[in-house]
Amino acid sequence: MSRGSDVVPVRRALVSVADKRGLDDLGRALSSAGVTIVSTGSTAAALADAGVPVAAVADVTGFPEMLDGRVKTLHPRIHAGILADRRKPDHLEELRAQGIEPIDLVVASLYPFERTVASGAAHDEVVEQIDIGGPTLVRAAAKNFESVGVVVSPDDYSTVAEEIANAGGLSRETRLALARRAFDHVAAYDEAIATWFAGPGLSGLTEDELPARIARVYARRASLRYGENPHQRGGLYALTGSAGPLGGAEVLQGKEMSFNNWLDAEAARGVAAGFERPVAVIVKHHNPCGVALADSLAEAYSRALDADRVSAFGGIVAYNVTVDDAAAEAMAGVFTEVVIAPAFTPEALDAFAERENLRVVRAPMPEGGGLDVRPIDGGALVEDQDLVVESRDEMKVMTSREPTESEWRDLLFAWTIAARVKSNAIVLARDEATVGVGAGQMNRLYSVDIAARHAGERARDAVLASDAFFPFRDGIDRAADAGVAVIVQPGGAMRDEEIVSAAEERGMAMVFTGRRHFRH
């Protein structure tokens, strides 16, 4: 073609797809448009069964498929036909000299590597699903988009077939858009393979080593109305190889989730996942403002709401078990942006349906573990995800006064929550419900003041959890003045002896966990 031509005629297409969806219709559409189809193995058989004329790749290359299908299209008669730049006369002359016909369109979908991994298949089966010929075809066609079209998804079949039928070929705009999608597709595919090789049993890394390279590809799932603020663009992306945002969350009801809705839903879900008993979590601005355990979700929600009714307005509510109609009814009368849980009864969904502004999201509880990757300018910080694994047996009572059994339950409850509160984090709890939370302050004393002021009289005989050690005794004295009975903290400060003495002096019990849980 000449440089001035926009549409590249499509006369010959190579079709080799693992995903056979829509293949029959595409084959018939191309054939009706006068396109000669060259194909491989099972794809050629499927097209022939559909009555579509097809030529075998082996007839073009002069070589049979080899090595159990590992080698099919890797041949100069295929790749020269794809890579020849039709704008260059010498490229066309070389094709003619070698008797190679140009290929104008490549349709390829890759072996289902990610699905095979997710199925729990054996090592050798996973390896066989690492496509070689497919990505090579796609990359070649995408590189030469000025002369060749490339399609990697059945979602594009109808658009491409219609354009070929109407225009006899594909415009540059279409070819460029298809090439962009093709390179995205191959990059995501390679990232999934690299991630598998870096996984347990294959990476060769010891437990103490982080991977030398982390490759992650995110595909846009939705464009959001805006980001954290209206002047910022916002989008929802899914990590390749994952079930999707929040474990494959489904929005069952309500208007579009906002950027901040997704952030807060993640925070609420993370807190809820820390408990086995029924729990209700209310989050505002990425921090829990009310958390409570109970025998029923309805009771848990009522107690979590009582923790901070002011902040609960416009909040996010998360549960860790199936939400029933009683829990849904308990939420009536309180404006809530999102409710997220692993499941909902039909009766609960009926009750929520009466609140059209409420977003109802179904999402599994996170399993935890893995790496936490936080982008910074020009790079990223990588760490293990912070999990609360400390048990009562591993904690050490530092004072002569021992916590009572009920206080032990409260301090373990508060300690789990403190790990999910922005530092400096202080959580006050009584009867397995929060009564005050101090979050995100520049010093620990201010966090104690905020939590105690909010709790008021409810701070009396409460348990206080601190995500990190107390550097000075002033925080202990403020807690004692508020009536706090027990403090649980990591310990490890230079003044630990002074801190413990202050608790002893004020008649409080103090427990060291030996591990801090900063959350910046």
Short mmCIF file of C-alpha atoms in Angstrom, two decimals:
data_model
loop_
_atom_site.label_atom_id
_atom_site.label_comp_id
_atom_site.label_asym_id
_atom_site.label_seq_id
_atom_site.Cartn_x
_atom_site.Cartn_y
_atom_site.Cartn_z
CA MET A 1 0.00 0.00 0.00
CA SER A 2 1.09 3.61 -0.45
CA ARG A 3 1.76 5.98 2.42
CA GLY A 4 -1.32 8.00 1.61
CA SER A 5 -3.72 5.06 1.90
CA ASP A 6 -5.67 4.79 5.15
CA VAL A 7 -7.46 1.47 4.71
CA VAL A 8 -5.36 -1.69 4.42
CA PRO A 9 -7.26 -4.30 2.37
CA VAL A 10 -7.76 -7.61 4.17
CA ARG A 11 -7.43 -10.45 1.69
CA ARG A 12 -5.69 -13.09 3.80
CA ALA A 13 -6.11 -13.80 7.52
CA LEU A 14 -4.32 -16.11 9.94
CA VAL A 15 -6.69 -17.37 12.64
CA SER A 16 -5.36 -19.35 15.62
CA VAL A 17 -7.44 -19.12 18.81
CA ALA A 18 -7.61 -20.99 22.08
CA ASP A 19 -10.89 -19.24 22.92
CA LYS A 20 -13.40 -20.44 20.33
CA ARG A 21 -16.19 -18.02 21.30
CA GLY A 22 -17.61 -16.31 18.23
CA LEU A 23 -15.23 -18.17 15.91
CA ASP A 24 -17.96 -19.55 13.63
CA ASP A 25 -19.52 -16.13 13.03
CA LEU A 26 -16.14 -14.49 12.45
CA GLY A 27 -15.08 -17.20 10.01
CA ARG A 28 -18.28 -16.93 8.02
CA ALA A 29 -18.07 -13.12 7.95
CA LEU A 30 -14.46 -13.15 6.70
CA SER A 31 -15.20 -15.80 4.12
CA SER A 32 -18.22 -13.85 2.84
CA ALA A 33 -15.96 -10.81 2.44
CA GLY A 34 -13.65 -12.85 0.22
CA VAL A 35 -10.91 -13.30 2.80
CA THR A 36 -8.73 -16.42 2.57
CA ILE A 37 -8.34 -17.98 6.00
CA VAL A 38 -5.21 -19.83 7.12
CA SER A 39 -5.51 -21.67 10.42
CA THR A 40 -3.98 -24.16 12.84
CA GLY A 41 -5.02 -27.44 14.42
CA SER A 42 -8.20 -27.24 16.48
CA THR A 43 -9.07 -23.79 15.10
CA ALA A 44 -8.94 -25.08 11.52
CA ALA A 45 -11.08 -28.07 12.51
CA ALA A 46 -13.68 -25.84 14.19
CA LEU A 47 -13.88 -23.56 11.13
CA ALA A 48 -14.20 -26.54 8.77
CA ASP A 49 -16.97 -28.00 10.95
CA ALA A 50 -18.78 -24.66 10.60
CA GLY A 51 -18.54 -24.90 6.83
CA VAL A 52 -15.88 -22.20 6.50
CA PRO A 53 -13.20 -22.80 3.83
CA VAL A 54 -9.80 -22.90 5.52
CA ALA A 55 -6.19 -23.63 4.57
CA ALA A 56 -3.91 -25.40 7.05
CA VAL A 57 -0.80 -23.63 8.27
CA ALA A 58 1.17 -26.81 7.50
CA ASP A 59 0.22 -26.43 3.84
CA VAL A 60 1.64 -22.89 3.86
CA THR A 61 4.87 -23.70 5.70
CA GLY A 62 5.47 -27.13 4.18
CA PHE A 63 6.10 -28.49 7.67
CA PRO A 64 3.71 -30.44 9.91
CA GLU A 65 2.87 -29.30 13.42
CA MET A 66 5.65 -30.61 15.67
CA LEU A 67 6.46 -31.46 19.28
CA ASP A 68 2.89 -32.02 20.44
CA GLY A 69 1.82 -28.71 18.88
CA ARG A 70 4.59 -26.63 20.45
CA VAL A 71 5.72 -25.61 16.95
CA LYS A 72 3.05 -24.62 14.45
CA THR A 73 3.34 -21.03 13.22
CA LEU A 74 7.01 -20.35 14.01
CA HIS A 75 8.14 -20.25 10.39
CA PRO A 76 9.43 -17.56 7.97
CA ARG A 77 6.53 -18.18 5.56
CA ILE A 78 4.21 -17.08 8.34
CA HIS A 79 6.18 -14.33 10.03
CA ALA A 80 7.61 -12.78 6.89
CA GLY A 81 4.06 -12.55 5.60
CA ILE A 82 3.07 -10.69 8.79
CA LEU A 83 6.15 -8.50 9.28
CA ALA A 84 6.66 -7.19 5.76
CA ASP A 85 6.15 -3.41 5.75
CA ARG A 86 3.90 -2.92 2.72
CA ARG A 87 5.09 0.70 2.43
CA LYS A 88 8.53 -0.54 1.42
CA PRO A 89 8.86 -1.89 -2.14
CA ASP A 90 11.95 -3.94 -1.24
CA HIS A 91 9.96 -5.82 1.44
CA LEU A 92 7.29 -6.69 -1.11
CA GLU A 93 9.94 -7.73 -3.62
CA GLU A 94 11.53 -10.06 -1.06
CA LEU A 95 8.16 -11.69 -0.42
CA ARG A 96 7.65 -12.23 -4.15
CA ALA A 97 11.16 -13.66 -4.55
CA GLN A 98 10.50 -16.19 -1.78
CA GLY A 99 6.97 -16.97 -2.94
CA ILE A 100 5.49 -15.76 0.35
CA GLU A 101 1.98 -14.32 0.43
CA PRO A 102 1.30 -11.37 2.76
CA ILE A 103 -0.97 -11.85 5.78
CA ASP A 104 -3.24 -8.85 6.35
CA LEU A 105 -5.01 -9.88 9.55
CA VAL A 106 -3.98 -11.99 12.55
CA VAL A 107 -6.66 -13.28 14.91
CA ALA A 108 -5.15 -14.98 17.95
CA SER A 109 -6.21 -15.76 21.50
CA LEU A 110 -3.64 -17.24 23.84
CA TYR A 111 -3.57 -20.48 25.80
CA PRO A 112 -5.58 -20.17 29.04
CA PHE A 113 -2.58 -19.94 31.35
CA GLU A 114 -4.27 -18.05 34.20
CA ARG A 115 -7.33 -20.30 34.19
CA THR A 116 -5.08 -23.36 34.30
CA VAL A 117 -3.16 -21.99 37.29
CA ALA A 118 -6.40 -21.09 39.08
CA SER A 119 -7.70 -24.64 38.56
CA GLY A 120 -4.86 -26.02 40.65
CA ALA A 121 -3.40 -27.95 37.73
CA ALA A 122 -0.11 -29.81 38.08
CA HIS A 123 3.19 -28.13 37.26
CA ASP A 124 3.68 -29.78 33.85
CA GLU A 125 0.14 -28.93 32.76
CA VAL A 126 0.65 -25.28 33.69
CA VAL A 127 3.91 -25.14 31.75
CA GLU A 128 2.21 -26.51 28.63
CA GLN A 129 -0.23 -23.59 28.79
CA ILE A 130 2.59 -21.06 28.31
CA ASP A 131 1.83 -19.96 24.77
CA ILE A 132 4.82 -19.30 22.50
CA GLY A 133 3.48 -19.06 18.96
CA GLY A 134 0.43 -17.02 19.92
CA PRO A 135 2.23 -14.09 21.57
CA THR A 136 4.81 -14.13 18.76
CA LEU A 137 2.05 -13.80 16.15
CA VAL A 138 0.36 -11.04 18.14
CA ARG A 139 3.54 -9.05 18.70
CA ALA A 140 4.54 -9.34 15.05
CA ALA A 141 1.18 -8.14 13.79
CA ALA A 142 0.93 -5.36 16.39
CA LYS A 143 4.45 -4.13 15.57
CA ASN A 144 3.49 -3.97 11.88
CA PHE A 145 0.13 -2.30 12.49
CA GLU A 146 0.78 0.09 9.59
CA SER A 147 0.27 -2.92 7.31
CA VAL A 148 -1.55 -5.56 9.38
CA GLY A 149 -4.55 -5.79 11.69
CA VAL A 150 -4.48 -7.87 14.88
CA VAL A 151 -7.38 -9.10 17.00
CA VAL A 152 -6.90 -10.72 20.43
CA SER A 153 -10.44 -10.76 21.82
CA PRO A 154 -13.80 -12.09 20.60
CA ASP A 155 -15.23 -8.76 21.83
CA ASP A 156 -13.72 -7.12 18.72
CA TYR A 157 -14.85 -9.70 16.17
CA SER A 158 -18.09 -8.05 15.09
CA THR A 159 -16.57 -4.57 14.77
CA VAL A 160 -13.65 -5.84 12.69
CA ALA A 161 -15.85 -8.05 10.49
CA GLU A 162 -18.26 -5.17 9.84
CA GLU A 163 -15.47 -2.78 8.87
CA ILE A 164 -13.92 -5.32 6.50
CA ALA A 165 -17.32 -5.99 4.93
CA ASN A 166 -18.04 -2.29 4.43
CA ALA A 167 -14.58 -0.93 3.57
CA GLY A 168 -12.76 -3.99 2.28
CA GLY A 169 -10.16 -3.64 5.04
CA LEU A 170 -9.23 -1.87 8.25
CA SER A 171 -8.51 1.82 8.77
CA ARG A 172 -5.31 3.02 10.42
CA GLU A 173 -7.30 4.24 13.41
CA THR A 174 -8.73 0.76 13.90
CA ARG A 175 -5.39 -0.97 13.35
CA LEU A 176 -3.68 1.30 15.86
CA ALA A 177 -6.38 0.74 18.49
CA LEU A 178 -6.20 -3.03 17.95
CA ALA A 179 -2.39 -2.98 18.21
CA ARG A 180 -2.57 -1.08 21.47
CA ARG A 181 -4.95 -3.67 22.91
CA ALA A 182 -2.77 -6.47 21.59
CA PHE A 183 0.38 -5.24 23.35
CA ASP A 184 -1.62 -4.72 26.57
CA HIS A 185 -2.91 -8.27 26.24
CA VAL A 186 0.53 -9.83 25.74
CA ALA A 187 2.03 -7.76 28.57
CA ALA A 188 -0.66 -8.98 30.96
CA TYR A 189 -0.16 -12.56 29.81
CA ASP A 190 3.60 -12.39 30.36
CA GLU A 191 3.08 -10.76 33.74
CA ALA A 192 0.86 -13.65 34.84
CA ILE A 193 3.55 -16.14 33.81
CA ALA A 194 6.31 -14.17 35.57
CA THR A 195 4.19 -14.01 38.73
CA TRP A 196 3.67 -17.77 38.67
CA PHE A 197 7.41 -18.40 38.25
CA ALA A 198 8.09 -16.09 41.19
CA GLY A 199 5.63 -17.98 43.37
CA PRO A 200 6.16 -20.66 46.03
CA GLY A 201 8.21 -23.63 44.92
CA LEU A 202 9.49 -22.09 41.69
CA SER A 203 11.19 -18.80 42.57
CA GLY A 204 14.16 -20.27 44.39
CA LEU A 205 13.88 -17.44 46.93
CA THR A 206 14.27 -18.08 50.62
CA GLU A 207 11.51 -16.97 52.98
CA ASP A 208 13.61 -13.94 53.91
CA GLU A 209 13.99 -12.61 50.36
CA LEU A 210 11.73 -10.29 48.42
CA PRO A 211 11.56 -10.83 44.65
CA ALA A 212 14.22 -9.01 42.62
CA ARG A 213 11.55 -7.73 40.25
CA ILE A 214 7.82 -7.22 40.60
CA ALA A 215 5.77 -6.98 37.42
CA ARG A 216 2.13 -6.06 37.84
CA VAL A 217 -0.33 -5.17 35.12
CA TYR A 218 -3.66 -3.51 35.86
CA ALA A 219 -6.51 -3.44 33.36
CA ARG A 220 -9.16 -0.74 33.58
CA ARG A 221 -12.52 -2.10 34.63
CA ALA A 222 -14.40 1.19 34.84
CA SER A 223 -13.98 4.93 34.57
CA LEU A 224 -15.15 6.60 37.76
CA ARG A 225 -16.89 9.96 37.96
CA TYR A 226 -13.73 11.41 39.50
CA GLY A 227 -10.96 10.57 41.92
CA GLU A 228 -10.73 11.63 45.55
CA ASN A 229 -11.82 15.11 44.45
CA PRO A 230 -13.92 16.30 41.47
CA HIS A 231 -10.93 17.83 39.67
CA GLN A 232 -9.07 14.49 39.60
CA ARG A 233 -9.68 11.74 37.06
CA GLY A 234 -10.49 8.36 38.58
CA GLY A 235 -10.63 4.78 37.37
CA LEU A 236 -11.11 1.28 38.75
CA TYR A 237 -8.46 -1.24 37.66
CA ALA A 238 -8.10 -4.98 38.14
CA LEU A 239 -4.80 -6.72 38.76
CA THR A 240 -4.12 -9.26 36.03
CA GLY A 241 -4.53 -12.78 37.32
CA SER A 242 -6.75 -11.73 40.22
CA ALA A 243 -10.50 -12.10 40.66
CA GLY A 244 -10.73 -8.32 40.43
CA PRO A 245 -11.06 -5.43 42.90
CA LEU A 246 -11.94 -6.58 46.43
CA GLY A 247 -11.80 -10.24 45.46
CA GLY A 248 -14.18 -9.84 42.54
CA ALA A 249 -16.72 -7.63 44.27
CA GLU A 250 -20.18 -7.35 42.69
CA VAL A 251 -22.29 -4.24 43.08
CA LEU A 252 -25.78 -5.67 43.52
CA GLN A 253 -27.63 -2.41 44.02
CA GLY A 254 -27.19 1.33 43.92
CA LYS A 255 -25.48 3.94 41.84
CA GLU A 256 -21.90 3.80 40.65
CA MET A 257 -19.27 3.30 43.34
CA SER A 258 -17.04 6.33 43.76
CA PHE A 259 -13.26 6.36 44.18
CA ASN A 260 -13.64 6.99 47.92
CA ASN A 261 -16.35 4.32 48.21
CA TRP A 262 -13.91 1.71 46.92
CA LEU A 263 -11.19 2.86 49.30
CA ASP A 264 -13.43 2.81 52.36
CA ALA A 265 -15.07 -0.49 51.37
CA GLU A 266 -11.61 -2.04 51.24
CA ALA A 267 -10.78 -0.66 54.70
CA ALA A 268 -14.05 -1.89 56.23
CA ARG A 269 -13.71 -5.32 54.65
CA GLY A 270 -10.16 -5.58 55.98
CA VAL A 271 -11.27 -4.95 59.56
CA ALA A 272 -14.19 -7.39 59.29
CA ALA A 273 -11.87 -10.12 58.06
CA GLY A 274 -9.97 -10.04 61.36
CA PHE A 275 -12.81 -11.74 63.25
CA GLU A 276 -14.55 -15.12 63.17
CA ARG A 277 -17.59 -14.18 65.25
CA PRO A 278 -20.27 -11.98 63.61
CA VAL A 279 -18.89 -8.45 63.41
CA ALA A 280 -20.18 -5.11 62.18
CA VAL A 281 -17.65 -2.51 61.04
CA ILE A 282 -18.46 1.12 60.27
CA VAL A 283 -15.71 3.02 58.45
CA LYS A 284 -15.37 6.69 57.70
CA HIS A 285 -12.45 8.14 55.74
CA HIS A 286 -10.57 4.83 55.76
CA ASN A 287 -10.68 4.47 59.55
CA PRO A 288 -13.09 2.38 61.63
CA CYS A 289 -15.32 4.60 63.77
CA GLY A 290 -17.41 1.76 65.18
CA VAL A 291 -16.73 -1.98 65.47
CA ALA A 292 -18.62 -4.56 67.54
CA LEU A 293 -18.97 -8.31 67.95
CA ALA A 294 -22.24 -9.99 68.88
CA ASP A 295 -24.19 -13.19 68.43
CA SER A 296 -26.21 -11.58 65.63
CA LEU A 297 -25.32 -8.99 62.99
CA ALA A 298 -28.27 -6.84 63.97
CA GLU A 299 -26.98 -6.55 67.52
CA ALA A 300 -23.40 -6.08 66.31
CA TYR A 301 -24.49 -3.22 64.04
CA SER A 302 -26.47 -1.49 66.80
CA ARG A 303 -23.48 -1.65 69.13
CA ALA A 304 -21.07 -0.46 66.43
CA LEU A 305 -23.42 2.44 65.67
CA ASP A 306 -23.57 3.39 69.35
CA ALA A 307 -19.78 3.71 69.30
CA ASP A 308 -19.96 6.85 67.14
CA ARG A 309 -23.34 7.86 65.75
CA VAL A 310 -22.05 11.16 64.39
CA SER A 311 -19.28 9.67 62.25
CA ALA A 312 -21.48 6.79 61.09
CA PHE A 313 -23.50 9.21 58.91
CA GLY A 314 -22.46 8.59 55.30
CA GLY A 315 -20.20 5.73 56.34
CA ILE A 316 -19.37 2.30 54.94
CA VAL A 317 -20.63 -0.81 56.73
CA ALA A 318 -18.95 -4.21 56.42
CA TYR A 319 -19.98 -7.60 57.76
CA ASN A 320 -18.02 -10.85 57.79
CA VAL A 321 -20.96 -13.26 57.41
CA THR A 322 -24.22 -13.43 55.47
CA VAL A 323 -26.40 -10.39 56.10
CA ASP A 324 -29.98 -11.20 57.09
CA ASP A 325 -33.14 -9.11 57.14
CA ALA A 326 -32.71 -8.27 60.83
CA ALA A 327 -29.35 -6.65 60.15
CA ALA A 328 -30.80 -4.81 57.17
CA GLU A 329 -33.66 -3.49 59.30
CA ALA A 330 -31.23 -2.42 62.04
CA MET A 331 -29.54 -0.15 59.49
CA ALA A 332 -32.76 1.64 58.58
CA GLY A 333 -32.80 5.34 59.38
CA VAL A 334 -29.03 5.82 59.12
CA PHE A 335 -27.66 7.22 55.87
CA THR A 336 -25.07 4.72 54.65
CA GLU A 337 -23.08 4.92 51.43
CA VAL A 338 -22.14 1.25 51.06
CA VAL A 339 -22.81 -2.07 52.76
CA ILE A 340 -20.37 -4.84 51.88
CA ALA A 341 -20.51 -8.50 52.92
CA PRO A 342 -19.74 -11.97 51.55
CA ALA A 343 -23.45 -12.73 51.05
CA PHE A 344 -26.98 -11.41 51.60
CA THR A 345 -30.25 -13.23 52.16
CA PRO A 346 -33.07 -12.49 49.68
CA GLU A 347 -34.99 -10.82 52.52
CA ALA A 348 -32.04 -8.53 53.27
CA LEU A 349 -31.77 -7.54 49.61
CA ASP A 350 -35.50 -6.79 49.57
CA ALA A 351 -35.10 -4.52 52.59
CA PHE A 352 -32.10 -2.75 51.06
CA ALA A 353 -33.97 -2.31 47.76
CA GLU A 354 -36.16 0.30 49.47
CA ARG A 355 -33.04 2.50 49.87
CA GLU A 356 -32.13 3.43 46.31
CA ASN A 357 -29.08 5.49 47.31
CA LEU A 358 -27.52 2.57 49.18
CA ARG A 359 -24.85 0.63 47.31
CA VAL A 360 -24.95 -3.09 48.15
CA VAL A 361 -21.71 -4.93 47.41
CA ARG A 362 -21.06 -8.65 47.63
CA ALA A 363 -17.39 -9.54 48.13
CA PRO A 364 -15.54 -12.43 49.78
CA MET A 365 -13.46 -11.85 52.87
CA PRO A 366 -9.78 -11.22 52.03
CA GLU A 367 -7.45 -14.10 52.82
CA GLY A 368 -4.49 -11.90 53.72
CA GLY A 369 -0.82 -12.49 53.06
CA GLY A 370 1.24 -11.63 50.03
CA LEU A 371 3.01 -8.36 49.35
CA ASP A 372 1.89 -4.80 49.90
CA VAL A 373 3.17 -2.57 47.07
CA ARG A 374 2.90 1.19 47.50
CA PRO A 375 3.94 3.40 44.57
CA ILE A 376 6.18 6.39 45.27
CA ASP A 377 7.64 8.88 42.81
CA GLY A 378 9.88 6.88 40.48
CA GLY A 379 9.48 3.58 42.29
CA ALA A 380 7.62 1.65 44.95
CA LEU A 381 7.94 0.45 48.51
CA VAL A 382 7.30 -3.27 48.99
CA GLU A 383 6.62 -5.12 52.21
CA ASP A 384 4.81 -8.16 53.53
CA GLN A 385 1.19 -7.47 54.30
CA ASP A 386 0.73 -6.72 57.99
CA LEU A 387 -1.18 -9.55 59.64
CA VAL A 388 -2.22 -9.74 63.28
CA VAL A 389 -1.00 -13.17 64.35
CA GLU A 390 -0.17 -12.51 68.01
CA SER A 391 -2.01 -14.81 70.41
CA ARG A 392 -2.75 -14.42 74.09
CA ASP A 393 -0.11 -17.04 74.91
CA GLU A 394 2.54 -14.94 73.16
CA MET A 395 1.68 -11.75 75.05
CA LYS A 396 3.31 -10.80 78.32
CA VAL A 397 1.64 -9.19 81.33
CA MET A 398 4.06 -6.55 82.63
CA THR A 399 2.20 -5.44 85.77
CA SER A 400 1.25 -7.12 88.99
CA ARG A 401 -2.39 -6.70 88.06
CA GLU A 402 -3.52 -9.35 85.56
CA PRO A 403 -6.35 -8.64 83.11
CA THR A 404 -9.59 -10.44 83.88
CA GLU A 405 -11.02 -12.90 81.34
CA SER A 406 -13.44 -10.29 79.98
CA GLU A 407 -10.59 -7.78 79.75
CA TRP A 408 -8.53 -10.31 77.82
CA ARG A 409 -11.37 -10.63 75.29
CA ASP A 410 -11.55 -6.85 74.98
CA LEU A 411 -7.82 -6.32 74.62
CA LEU A 412 -7.52 -8.98 71.89
CA PHE A 413 -10.49 -7.37 70.13
CA ALA A 414 -9.03 -3.86 70.43
CA TRP A 415 -5.56 -5.03 69.38
CA THR A 416 -6.94 -6.51 66.14
CA ILE A 417 -8.68 -3.23 65.29
CA ALA A 418 -5.73 -1.01 66.19
CA ALA A 419 -3.71 -2.65 63.43
CA ARG A 420 -6.22 -1.32 60.88
CA VAL A 421 -6.36 2.24 62.22
CA LYS A 422 -4.09 4.97 60.85
CA SER A 423 -1.11 5.68 63.13
CA ASN A 424 -0.79 6.94 65.75
CA ALA A 425 -3.64 4.57 66.61
CA ILE A 426 -5.47 4.33 69.92
CA VAL A 427 -8.56 2.13 70.29
CA LEU A 428 -10.75 2.02 73.41
CA ALA A 429 -13.08 -0.96 73.79
CA ARG A 430 -15.57 -2.41 76.28
CA ASP A 431 -17.57 -5.62 75.97
CA GLU A 432 -16.10 -6.30 72.51
CA ALA A 433 -17.24 -2.98 71.05
CA THR A 434 -15.25 0.15 70.38
CA VAL A 435 -16.09 3.19 72.50
CA GLY A 436 -13.42 5.58 71.22
CA VAL A 437 -10.88 5.73 68.38
CA GLY A 438 -7.97 8.15 67.99
CA ALA A 439 -6.47 7.93 64.50
CA GLY A 440 -3.87 9.57 62.29
CA GLN A 441 -2.43 11.99 64.83
CA MET A 442 1.11 13.29 64.80
CA ASN A 443 1.70 12.13 68.38
CA ARG A 444 0.27 9.37 70.51
CA LEU A 445 -0.86 11.68 73.32
CA TYR A 446 -3.29 13.48 71.01
CA SER A 447 -4.71 10.13 69.89
CA VAL A 448 -5.31 9.14 73.51
CA ASP A 449 -7.04 12.46 74.15
CA ILE A 450 -9.31 12.11 71.12
CA ALA A 451 -10.29 8.53 71.91
CA ALA A 452 -10.90 9.28 75.60
CA ARG A 453 -12.86 12.46 74.89
CA HIS A 454 -15.09 10.62 72.46
CA ALA A 455 -15.63 7.68 74.85
CA GLY A 456 -16.49 9.92 77.80
CA GLU A 457 -17.84 7.85 80.69
CA ARG A 458 -17.57 4.71 78.54
CA ALA A 459 -13.78 4.92 78.91
CA ARG A 460 -14.14 3.88 82.54
CA ASP A 461 -12.94 0.27 82.91
CA ALA A 462 -12.25 0.10 79.17
CA VAL A 463 -9.27 -1.50 77.45
CA LEU A 464 -6.87 0.66 75.45
CA ALA A 465 -4.90 -0.74 72.48
CA SER A 466 -1.97 1.23 71.05
CA ASP A 467 -0.48 0.19 67.70
CA ALA A 468 3.04 1.16 68.85
CA PHE A 469 4.84 1.82 72.13
CA PHE A 470 4.33 4.82 74.40
CA PRO A 471 7.49 6.97 74.36
CA PHE A 472 6.51 8.83 77.58
CA ARG A 473 4.27 8.21 80.58
CA ASP A 474 1.98 11.15 79.76
CA GLY A 475 -0.17 8.94 77.53
CA ILE A 476 -0.54 6.43 80.36
CA ASP A 477 -1.60 9.14 82.80
CA ARG A 478 -4.17 10.55 80.37
CA ALA A 479 -5.61 7.06 79.87
CA ALA A 480 -5.75 6.50 83.64
CA ASP A 481 -7.46 9.87 84.14
CA ALA A 482 -10.14 8.75 81.68
CA GLY A 483 -10.70 5.54 83.67
CA VAL A 484 -8.95 3.02 81.39
CA ALA A 485 -8.30 -0.26 83.20
CA VAL A 486 -5.98 -2.16 80.82
CA ILE A 487 -3.44 -1.12 78.17
CA VAL A 488 -2.13 -3.42 75.46
CA GLN A 489 0.85 -2.19 73.45
CA PRO A 490 3.94 -3.62 71.71
CA GLY A 491 6.53 -2.39 74.20
CA GLY A 492 10.08 -1.72 73.06
CA ALA A 493 10.49 1.92 74.12
CA MET A 494 13.60 3.26 75.84
CA ARG A 495 11.38 4.19 78.79
CA ASP A 496 9.46 0.90 79.01
CA GLU A 497 10.35 0.53 82.70
CA GLU A 498 8.99 4.01 83.41
CA ILE A 499 5.86 3.30 81.34
CA VAL A 500 5.14 0.04 83.18
CA SER A 501 5.75 1.77 86.53
CA ALA A 502 3.24 4.44 85.58
CA ALA A 503 0.61 1.78 84.85
CA GLU A 504 1.44 0.04 88.12
CA GLU A 505 1.17 3.33 89.98
CA ARG A 506 -2.24 4.05 88.46
CA GLY A 507 -3.59 0.58 89.18
CA MET A 508 -3.83 -0.51 85.55
CA ALA A 509 -2.87 -3.78 83.91
CA MET A 510 -0.40 -3.56 81.04
CA VAL A 511 0.26 -6.19 78.38
CA PHE A 512 3.13 -6.23 75.88
CA THR A 513 2.61 -7.95 72.53
CA GLY A 514 6.17 -7.67 71.23
CA ARG A 515 5.00 -6.54 67.79
CA ARG A 516 3.85 -3.16 66.52
CA HIS A 517 1.32 -2.47 63.75
CA PHE A 518 1.98 0.96 62.26
CA ARG A 519 -0.39 1.90 59.46
CA HIS A 520 0.77 5.05 57.68
#
